PDB file of N, CA and C in Angstrom:
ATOM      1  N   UNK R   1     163.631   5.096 258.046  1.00 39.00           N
ATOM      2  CA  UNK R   1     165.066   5.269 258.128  1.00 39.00           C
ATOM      3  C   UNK R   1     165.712   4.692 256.868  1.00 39.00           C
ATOM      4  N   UNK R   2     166.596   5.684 256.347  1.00 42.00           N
ATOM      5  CA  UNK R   2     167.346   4.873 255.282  1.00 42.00           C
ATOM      6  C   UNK R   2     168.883   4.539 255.579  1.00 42.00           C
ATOM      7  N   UNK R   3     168.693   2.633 255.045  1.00 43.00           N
ATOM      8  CA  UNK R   3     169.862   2.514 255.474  1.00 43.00           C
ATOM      9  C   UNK R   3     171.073   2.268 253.885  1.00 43.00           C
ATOM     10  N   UNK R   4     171.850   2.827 253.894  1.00 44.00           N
ATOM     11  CA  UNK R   4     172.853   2.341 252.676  1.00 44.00           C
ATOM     12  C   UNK R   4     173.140   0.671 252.934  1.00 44.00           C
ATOM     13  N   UNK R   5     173.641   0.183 251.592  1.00 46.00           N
ATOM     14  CA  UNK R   5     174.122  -1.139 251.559  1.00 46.00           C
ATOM     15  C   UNK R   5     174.628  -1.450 250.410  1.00 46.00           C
ATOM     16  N   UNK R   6     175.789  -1.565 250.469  1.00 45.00           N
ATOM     17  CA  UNK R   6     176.773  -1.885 249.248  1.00 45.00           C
ATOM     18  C   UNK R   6     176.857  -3.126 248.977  1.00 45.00           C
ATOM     19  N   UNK R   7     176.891  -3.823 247.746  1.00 46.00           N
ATOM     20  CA  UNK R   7     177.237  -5.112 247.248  1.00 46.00           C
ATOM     21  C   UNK R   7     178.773  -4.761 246.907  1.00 46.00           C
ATOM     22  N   UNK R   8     179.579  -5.805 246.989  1.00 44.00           N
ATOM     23  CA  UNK R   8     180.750  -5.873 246.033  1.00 44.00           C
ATOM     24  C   UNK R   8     180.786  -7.111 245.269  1.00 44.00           C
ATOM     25  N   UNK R   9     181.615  -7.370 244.084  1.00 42.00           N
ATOM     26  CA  UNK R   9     181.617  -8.350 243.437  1.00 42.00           C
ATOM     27  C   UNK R   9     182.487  -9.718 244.677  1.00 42.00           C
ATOM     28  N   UNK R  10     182.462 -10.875 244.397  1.00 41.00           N
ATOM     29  CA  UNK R  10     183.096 -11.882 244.854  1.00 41.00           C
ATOM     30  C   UNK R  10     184.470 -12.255 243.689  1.00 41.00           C
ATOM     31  N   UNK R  11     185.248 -12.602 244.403  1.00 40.00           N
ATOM     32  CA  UNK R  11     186.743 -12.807 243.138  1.00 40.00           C
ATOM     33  C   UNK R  11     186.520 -13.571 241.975  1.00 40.00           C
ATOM     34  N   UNK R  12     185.271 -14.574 242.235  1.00 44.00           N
ATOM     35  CA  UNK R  12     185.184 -15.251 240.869  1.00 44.00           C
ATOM     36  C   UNK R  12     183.728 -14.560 239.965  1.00 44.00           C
ATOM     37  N   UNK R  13     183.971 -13.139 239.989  1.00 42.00           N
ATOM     38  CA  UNK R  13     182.640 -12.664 239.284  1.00 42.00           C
ATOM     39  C   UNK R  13     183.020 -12.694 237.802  1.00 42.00           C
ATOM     40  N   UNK R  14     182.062 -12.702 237.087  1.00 44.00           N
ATOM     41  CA  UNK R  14     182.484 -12.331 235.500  1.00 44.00           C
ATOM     42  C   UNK R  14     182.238 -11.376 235.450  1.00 44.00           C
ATOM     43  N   UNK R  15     182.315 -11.140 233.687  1.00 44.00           N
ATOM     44  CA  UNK R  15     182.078  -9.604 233.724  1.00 44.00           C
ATOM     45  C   UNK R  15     180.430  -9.318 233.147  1.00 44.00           C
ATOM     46  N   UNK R  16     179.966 -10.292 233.850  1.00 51.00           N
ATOM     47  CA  UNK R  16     178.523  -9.965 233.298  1.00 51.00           C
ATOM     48  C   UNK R  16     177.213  -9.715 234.614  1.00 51.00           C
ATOM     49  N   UNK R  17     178.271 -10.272 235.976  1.00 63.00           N
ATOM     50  CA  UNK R  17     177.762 -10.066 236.665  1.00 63.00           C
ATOM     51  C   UNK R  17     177.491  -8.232 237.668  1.00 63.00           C
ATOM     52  N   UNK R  18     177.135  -8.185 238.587  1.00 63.00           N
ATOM     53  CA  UNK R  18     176.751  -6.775 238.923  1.00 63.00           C
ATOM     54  C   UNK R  18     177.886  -6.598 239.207  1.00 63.00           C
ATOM     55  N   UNK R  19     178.182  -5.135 239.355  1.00 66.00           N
ATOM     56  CA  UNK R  19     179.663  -4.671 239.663  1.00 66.00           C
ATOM     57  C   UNK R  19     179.402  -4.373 241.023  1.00 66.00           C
ATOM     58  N   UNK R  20     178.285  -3.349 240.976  1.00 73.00           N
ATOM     59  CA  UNK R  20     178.206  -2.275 242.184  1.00 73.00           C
ATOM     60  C   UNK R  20     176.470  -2.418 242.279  1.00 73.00           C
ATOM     61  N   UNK R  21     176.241  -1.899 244.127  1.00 77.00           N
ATOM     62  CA  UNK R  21     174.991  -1.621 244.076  1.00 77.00           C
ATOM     63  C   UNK R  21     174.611  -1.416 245.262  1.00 77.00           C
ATOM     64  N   UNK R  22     173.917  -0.234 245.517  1.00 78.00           N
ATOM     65  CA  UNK R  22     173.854   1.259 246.557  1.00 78.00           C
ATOM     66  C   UNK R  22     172.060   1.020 246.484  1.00 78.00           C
ATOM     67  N   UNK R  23     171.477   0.324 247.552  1.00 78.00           N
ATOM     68  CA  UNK R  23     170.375  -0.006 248.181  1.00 78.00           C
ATOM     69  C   UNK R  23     170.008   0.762 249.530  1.00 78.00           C
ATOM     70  N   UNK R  24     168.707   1.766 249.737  1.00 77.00           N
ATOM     71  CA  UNK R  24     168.353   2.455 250.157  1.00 77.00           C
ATOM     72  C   UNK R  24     166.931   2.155 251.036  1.00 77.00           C
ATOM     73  N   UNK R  25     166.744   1.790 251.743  1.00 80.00           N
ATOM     74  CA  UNK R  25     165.060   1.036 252.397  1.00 80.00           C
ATOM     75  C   UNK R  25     164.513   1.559 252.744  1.00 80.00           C
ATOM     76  N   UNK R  26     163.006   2.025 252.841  1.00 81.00           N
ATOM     77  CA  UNK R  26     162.365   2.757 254.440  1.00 81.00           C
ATOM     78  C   UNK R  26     160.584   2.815 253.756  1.00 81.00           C
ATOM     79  N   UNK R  27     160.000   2.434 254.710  1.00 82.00           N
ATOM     80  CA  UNK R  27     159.016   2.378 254.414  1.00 82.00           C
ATOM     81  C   UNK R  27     157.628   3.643 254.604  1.00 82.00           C
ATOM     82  N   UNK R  28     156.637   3.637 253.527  1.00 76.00           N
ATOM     83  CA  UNK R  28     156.077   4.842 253.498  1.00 76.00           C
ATOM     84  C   UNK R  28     154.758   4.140 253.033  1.00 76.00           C
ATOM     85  N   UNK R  29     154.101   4.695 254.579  1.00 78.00           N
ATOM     86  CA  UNK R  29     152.436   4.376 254.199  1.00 78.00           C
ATOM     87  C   UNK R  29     152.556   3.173 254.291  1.00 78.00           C
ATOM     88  N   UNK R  30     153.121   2.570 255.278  1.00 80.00           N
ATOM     89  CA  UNK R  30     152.733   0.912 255.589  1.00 80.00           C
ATOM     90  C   UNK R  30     153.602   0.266 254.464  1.00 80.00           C
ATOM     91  N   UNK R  31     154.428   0.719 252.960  1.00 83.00           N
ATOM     92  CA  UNK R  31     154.752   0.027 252.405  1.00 83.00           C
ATOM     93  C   UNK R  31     156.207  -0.254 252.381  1.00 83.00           C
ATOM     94  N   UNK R  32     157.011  -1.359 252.448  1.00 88.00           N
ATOM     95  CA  UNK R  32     158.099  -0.983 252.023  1.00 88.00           C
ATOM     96  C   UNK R  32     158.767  -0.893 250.678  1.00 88.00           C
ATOM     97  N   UNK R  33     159.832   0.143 250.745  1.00 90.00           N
ATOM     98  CA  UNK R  33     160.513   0.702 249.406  1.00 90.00           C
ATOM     99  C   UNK R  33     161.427   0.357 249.334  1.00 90.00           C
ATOM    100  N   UNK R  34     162.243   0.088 248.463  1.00 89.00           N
ATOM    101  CA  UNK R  34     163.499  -0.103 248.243  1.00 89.00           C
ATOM    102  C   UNK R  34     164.258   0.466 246.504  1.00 89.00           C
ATOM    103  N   UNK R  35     165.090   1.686 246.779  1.00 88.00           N
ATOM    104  CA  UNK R  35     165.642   1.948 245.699  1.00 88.00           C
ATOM    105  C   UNK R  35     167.047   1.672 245.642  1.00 88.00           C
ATOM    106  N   UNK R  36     167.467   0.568 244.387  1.00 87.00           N
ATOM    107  CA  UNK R  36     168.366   0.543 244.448  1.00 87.00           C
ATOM    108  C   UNK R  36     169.826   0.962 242.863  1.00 87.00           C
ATOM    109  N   UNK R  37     170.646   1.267 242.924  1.00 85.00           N
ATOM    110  CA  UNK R  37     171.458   2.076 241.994  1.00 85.00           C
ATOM    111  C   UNK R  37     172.358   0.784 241.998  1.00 85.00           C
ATOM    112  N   UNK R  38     172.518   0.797 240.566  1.00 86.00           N
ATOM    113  CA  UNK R  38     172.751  -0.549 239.932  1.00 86.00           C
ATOM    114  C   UNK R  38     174.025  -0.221 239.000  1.00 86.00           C
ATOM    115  N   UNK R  39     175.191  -0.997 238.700  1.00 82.00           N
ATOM    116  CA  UNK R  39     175.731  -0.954 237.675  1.00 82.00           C
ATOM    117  C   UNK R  39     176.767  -2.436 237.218  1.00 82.00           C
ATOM    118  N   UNK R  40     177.006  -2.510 236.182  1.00 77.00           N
ATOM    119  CA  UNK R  40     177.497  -4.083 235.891  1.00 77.00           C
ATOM    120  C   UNK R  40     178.304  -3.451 235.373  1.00 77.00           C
ATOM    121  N   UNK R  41     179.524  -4.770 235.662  1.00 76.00           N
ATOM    122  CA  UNK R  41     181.230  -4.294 235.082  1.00 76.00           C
ATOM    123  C   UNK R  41     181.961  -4.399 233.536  1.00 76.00           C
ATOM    124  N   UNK R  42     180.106  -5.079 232.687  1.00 76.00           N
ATOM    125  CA  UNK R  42     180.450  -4.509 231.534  1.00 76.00           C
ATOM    126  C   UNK R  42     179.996  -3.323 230.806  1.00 76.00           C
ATOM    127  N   UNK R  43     179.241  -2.880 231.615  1.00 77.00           N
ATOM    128  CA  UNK R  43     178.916  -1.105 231.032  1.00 77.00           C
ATOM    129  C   UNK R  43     179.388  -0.398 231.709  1.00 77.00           C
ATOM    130  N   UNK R  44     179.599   0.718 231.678  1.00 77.00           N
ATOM    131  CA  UNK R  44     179.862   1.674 232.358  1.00 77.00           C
ATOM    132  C   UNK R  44     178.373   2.784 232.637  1.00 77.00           C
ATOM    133  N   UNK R  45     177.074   2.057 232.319  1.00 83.00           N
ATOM    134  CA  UNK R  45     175.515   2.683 232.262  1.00 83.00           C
ATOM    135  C   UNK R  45     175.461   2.444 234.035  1.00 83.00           C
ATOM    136  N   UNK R  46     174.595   3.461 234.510  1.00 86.00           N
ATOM    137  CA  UNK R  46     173.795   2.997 236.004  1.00 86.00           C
ATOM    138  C   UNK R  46     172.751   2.991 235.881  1.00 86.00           C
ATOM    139  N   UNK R  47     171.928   2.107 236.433  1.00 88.00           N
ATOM    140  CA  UNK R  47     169.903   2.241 236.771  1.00 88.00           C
ATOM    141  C   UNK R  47     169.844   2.635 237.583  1.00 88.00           C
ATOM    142  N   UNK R  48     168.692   2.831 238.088  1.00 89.00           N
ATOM    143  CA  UNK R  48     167.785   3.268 239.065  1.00 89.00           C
ATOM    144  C   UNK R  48     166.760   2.027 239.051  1.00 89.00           C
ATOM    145  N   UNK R  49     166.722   1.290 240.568  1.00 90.00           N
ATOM    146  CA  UNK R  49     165.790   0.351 239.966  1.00 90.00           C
ATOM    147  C   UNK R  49     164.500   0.889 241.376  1.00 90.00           C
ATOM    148  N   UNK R  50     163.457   1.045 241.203  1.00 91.00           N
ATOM    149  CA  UNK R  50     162.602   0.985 242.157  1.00 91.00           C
ATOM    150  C   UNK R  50     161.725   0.176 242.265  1.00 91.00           C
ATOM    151  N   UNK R  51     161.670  -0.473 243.990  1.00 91.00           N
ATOM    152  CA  UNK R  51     160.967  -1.839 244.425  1.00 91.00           C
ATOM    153  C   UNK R  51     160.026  -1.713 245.455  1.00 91.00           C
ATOM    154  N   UNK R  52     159.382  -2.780 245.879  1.00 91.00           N
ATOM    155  CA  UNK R  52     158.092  -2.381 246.909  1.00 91.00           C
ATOM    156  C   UNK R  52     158.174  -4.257 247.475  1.00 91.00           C
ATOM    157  N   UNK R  53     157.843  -4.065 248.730  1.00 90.00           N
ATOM    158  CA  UNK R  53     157.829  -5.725 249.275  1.00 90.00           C
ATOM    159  C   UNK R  53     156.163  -5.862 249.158  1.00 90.00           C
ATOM    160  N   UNK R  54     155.726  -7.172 248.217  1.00 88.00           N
ATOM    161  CA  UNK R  54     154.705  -7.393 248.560  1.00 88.00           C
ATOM    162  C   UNK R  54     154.917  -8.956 248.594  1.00 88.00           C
ATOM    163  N   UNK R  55     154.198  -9.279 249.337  1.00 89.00           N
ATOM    164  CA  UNK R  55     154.130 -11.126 250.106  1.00 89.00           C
ATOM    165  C   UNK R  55     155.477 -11.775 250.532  1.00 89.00           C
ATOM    166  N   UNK R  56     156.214 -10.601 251.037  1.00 87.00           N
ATOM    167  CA  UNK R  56     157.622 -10.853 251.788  1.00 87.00           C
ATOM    168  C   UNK R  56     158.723 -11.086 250.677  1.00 87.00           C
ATOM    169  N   UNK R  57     158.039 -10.929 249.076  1.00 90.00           N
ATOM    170  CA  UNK R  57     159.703 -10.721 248.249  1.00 90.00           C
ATOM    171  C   UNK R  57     159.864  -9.160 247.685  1.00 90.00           C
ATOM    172  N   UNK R  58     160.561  -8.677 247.169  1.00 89.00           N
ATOM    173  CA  UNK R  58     160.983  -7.759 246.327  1.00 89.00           C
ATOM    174  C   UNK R  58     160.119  -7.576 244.798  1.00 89.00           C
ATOM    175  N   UNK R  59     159.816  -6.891 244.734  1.00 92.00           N
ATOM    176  CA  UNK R  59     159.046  -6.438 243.097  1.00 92.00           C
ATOM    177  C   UNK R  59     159.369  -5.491 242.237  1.00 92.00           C
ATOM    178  N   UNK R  60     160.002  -5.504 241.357  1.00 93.00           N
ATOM    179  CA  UNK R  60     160.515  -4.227 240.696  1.00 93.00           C
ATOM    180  C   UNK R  60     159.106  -3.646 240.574  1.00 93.00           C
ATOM    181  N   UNK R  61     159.570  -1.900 240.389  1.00 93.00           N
ATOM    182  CA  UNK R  61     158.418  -0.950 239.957  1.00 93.00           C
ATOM    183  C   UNK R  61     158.325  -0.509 238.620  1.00 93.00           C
ATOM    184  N   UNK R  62     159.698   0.462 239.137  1.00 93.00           N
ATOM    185  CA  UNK R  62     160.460   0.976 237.202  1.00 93.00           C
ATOM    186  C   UNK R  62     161.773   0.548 237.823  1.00 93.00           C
ATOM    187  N   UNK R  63     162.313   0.545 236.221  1.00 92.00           N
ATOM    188  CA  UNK R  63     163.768   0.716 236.197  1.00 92.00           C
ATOM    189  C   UNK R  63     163.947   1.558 234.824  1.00 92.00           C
ATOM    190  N   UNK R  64     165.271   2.357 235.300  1.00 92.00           N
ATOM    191  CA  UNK R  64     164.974   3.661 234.655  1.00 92.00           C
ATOM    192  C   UNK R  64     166.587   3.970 234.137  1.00 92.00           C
ATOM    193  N   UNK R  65     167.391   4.381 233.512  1.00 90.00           N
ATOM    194  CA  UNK R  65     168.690   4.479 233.520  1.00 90.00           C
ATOM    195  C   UNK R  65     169.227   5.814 233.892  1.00 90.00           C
ATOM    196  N   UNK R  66     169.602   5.885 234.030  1.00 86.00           N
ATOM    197  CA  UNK R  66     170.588   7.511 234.927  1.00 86.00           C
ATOM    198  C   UNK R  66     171.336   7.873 233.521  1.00 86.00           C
ATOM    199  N   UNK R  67     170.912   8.769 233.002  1.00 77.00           N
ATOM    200  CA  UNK R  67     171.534   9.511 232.219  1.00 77.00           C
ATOM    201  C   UNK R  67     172.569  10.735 232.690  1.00 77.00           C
ATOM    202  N   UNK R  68     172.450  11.212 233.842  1.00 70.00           N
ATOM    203  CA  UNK R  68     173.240  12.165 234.227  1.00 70.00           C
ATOM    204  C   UNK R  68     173.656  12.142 235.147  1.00 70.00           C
ATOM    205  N   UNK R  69     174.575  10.958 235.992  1.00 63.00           N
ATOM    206  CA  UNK R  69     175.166  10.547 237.296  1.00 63.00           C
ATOM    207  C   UNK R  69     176.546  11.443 237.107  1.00 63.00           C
ATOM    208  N   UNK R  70     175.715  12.243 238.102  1.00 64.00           N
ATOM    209  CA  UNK R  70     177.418  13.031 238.528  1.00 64.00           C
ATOM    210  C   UNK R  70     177.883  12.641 240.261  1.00 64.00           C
ATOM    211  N   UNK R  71     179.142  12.151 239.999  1.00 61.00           N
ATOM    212  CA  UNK R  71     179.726  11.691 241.602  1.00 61.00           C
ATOM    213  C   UNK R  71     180.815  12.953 241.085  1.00 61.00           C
ATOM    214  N   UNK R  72     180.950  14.016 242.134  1.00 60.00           N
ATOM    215  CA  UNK R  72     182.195  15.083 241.881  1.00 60.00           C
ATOM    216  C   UNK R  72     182.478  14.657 243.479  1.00 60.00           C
ATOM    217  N   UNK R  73     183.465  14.844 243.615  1.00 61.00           N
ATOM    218  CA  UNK R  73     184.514  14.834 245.216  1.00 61.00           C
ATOM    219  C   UNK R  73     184.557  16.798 245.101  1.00 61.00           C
ATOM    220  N   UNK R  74     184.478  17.324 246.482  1.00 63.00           N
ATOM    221  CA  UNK R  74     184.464  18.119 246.689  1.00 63.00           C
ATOM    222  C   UNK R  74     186.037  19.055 246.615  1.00 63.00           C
ATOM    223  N   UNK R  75     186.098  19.950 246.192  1.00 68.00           N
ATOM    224  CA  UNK R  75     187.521  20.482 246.548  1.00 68.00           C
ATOM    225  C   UNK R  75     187.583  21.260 246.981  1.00 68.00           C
ATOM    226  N   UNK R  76     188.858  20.129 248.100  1.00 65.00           N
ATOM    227  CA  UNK R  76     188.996  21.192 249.800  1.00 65.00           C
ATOM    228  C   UNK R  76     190.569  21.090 249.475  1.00 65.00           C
ATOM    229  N   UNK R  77     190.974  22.153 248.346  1.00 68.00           N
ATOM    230  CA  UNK R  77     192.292  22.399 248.259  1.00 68.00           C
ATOM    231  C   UNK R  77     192.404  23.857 249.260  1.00 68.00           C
ATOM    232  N   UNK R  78     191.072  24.308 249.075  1.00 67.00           N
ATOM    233  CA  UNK R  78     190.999  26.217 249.834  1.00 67.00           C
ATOM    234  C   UNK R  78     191.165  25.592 251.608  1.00 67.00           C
ATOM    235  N   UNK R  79     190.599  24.446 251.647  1.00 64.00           N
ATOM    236  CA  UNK R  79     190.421  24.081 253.338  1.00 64.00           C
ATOM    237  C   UNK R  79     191.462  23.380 253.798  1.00 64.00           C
ATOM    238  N   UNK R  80     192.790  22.754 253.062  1.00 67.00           N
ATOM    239  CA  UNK R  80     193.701  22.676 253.254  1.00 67.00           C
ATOM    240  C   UNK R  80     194.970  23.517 253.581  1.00 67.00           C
ATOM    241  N   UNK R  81     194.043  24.722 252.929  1.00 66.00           N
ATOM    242  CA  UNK R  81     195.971  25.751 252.407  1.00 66.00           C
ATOM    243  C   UNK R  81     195.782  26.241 253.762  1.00 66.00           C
ATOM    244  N   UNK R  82     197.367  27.060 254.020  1.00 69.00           N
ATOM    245  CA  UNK R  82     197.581  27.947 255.653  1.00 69.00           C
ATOM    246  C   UNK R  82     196.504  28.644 255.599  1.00 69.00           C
ATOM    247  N   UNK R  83     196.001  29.526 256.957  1.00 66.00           N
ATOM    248  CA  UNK R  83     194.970  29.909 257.408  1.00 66.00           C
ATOM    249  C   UNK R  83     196.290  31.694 257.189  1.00 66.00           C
ATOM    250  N   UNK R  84     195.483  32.849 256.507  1.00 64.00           N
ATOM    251  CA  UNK R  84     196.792  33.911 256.943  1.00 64.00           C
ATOM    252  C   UNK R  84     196.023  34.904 258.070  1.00 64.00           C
ATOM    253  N   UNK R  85     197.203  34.997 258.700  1.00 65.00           N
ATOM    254  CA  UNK R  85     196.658  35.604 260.306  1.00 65.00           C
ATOM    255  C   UNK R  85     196.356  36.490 260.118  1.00 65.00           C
ATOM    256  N   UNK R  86     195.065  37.098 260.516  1.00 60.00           N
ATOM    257  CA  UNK R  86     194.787  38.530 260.449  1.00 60.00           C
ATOM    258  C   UNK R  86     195.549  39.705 261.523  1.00 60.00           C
ATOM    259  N   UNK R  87     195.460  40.367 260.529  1.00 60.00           N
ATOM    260  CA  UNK R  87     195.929  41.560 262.004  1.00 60.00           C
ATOM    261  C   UNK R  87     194.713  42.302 262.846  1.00 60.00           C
ATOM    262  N   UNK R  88     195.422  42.287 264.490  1.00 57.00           N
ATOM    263  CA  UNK R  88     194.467  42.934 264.933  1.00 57.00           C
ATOM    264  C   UNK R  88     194.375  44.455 265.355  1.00 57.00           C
TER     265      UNK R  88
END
């Protein structure tokens, strides 16, 4: 099962600390995984970091940078407008 989990910063963060970070869990083949999407509030770069639990801590695998993070919001300007009544 994957569960999401957001970090947010705390009010006294700098700007060197993490900004954001979108953690994903579930385990495969007895192991557990954990990918998590990373970004700090002085870049505007995201990672990809991938992890595995071995002896009950966290282990990075790779970390990799996202060159092509697209977040688009969908547009539901067509699913907003009047519906026009058909004739019957």
């Amino acid at each position: 099962m994957i569960e999401p989990q957001t970090h947010h910063p705390t009010s006294n963060s700098t700007a060197t600390e993490t900004a954001f970070v979108v953690s994903f869990s579930e385990s495969t083949n007895n192991q557990e995984r954990r990918i998590r999407y990373v970004k700090r509030q002085d870049n505007s770069q995201f990672w990809r970091v991938d992890e595995s639990r071995h002896d009950g801590s966290w282990q990075v695998e790779t970390v990799e940078p996202i060159e092509n993070l697209q977040c688009q919001q969908p547009d539901i300007t067509d699913a907003l407008a009047p519906k026009a009544e058909s004739a019957v």
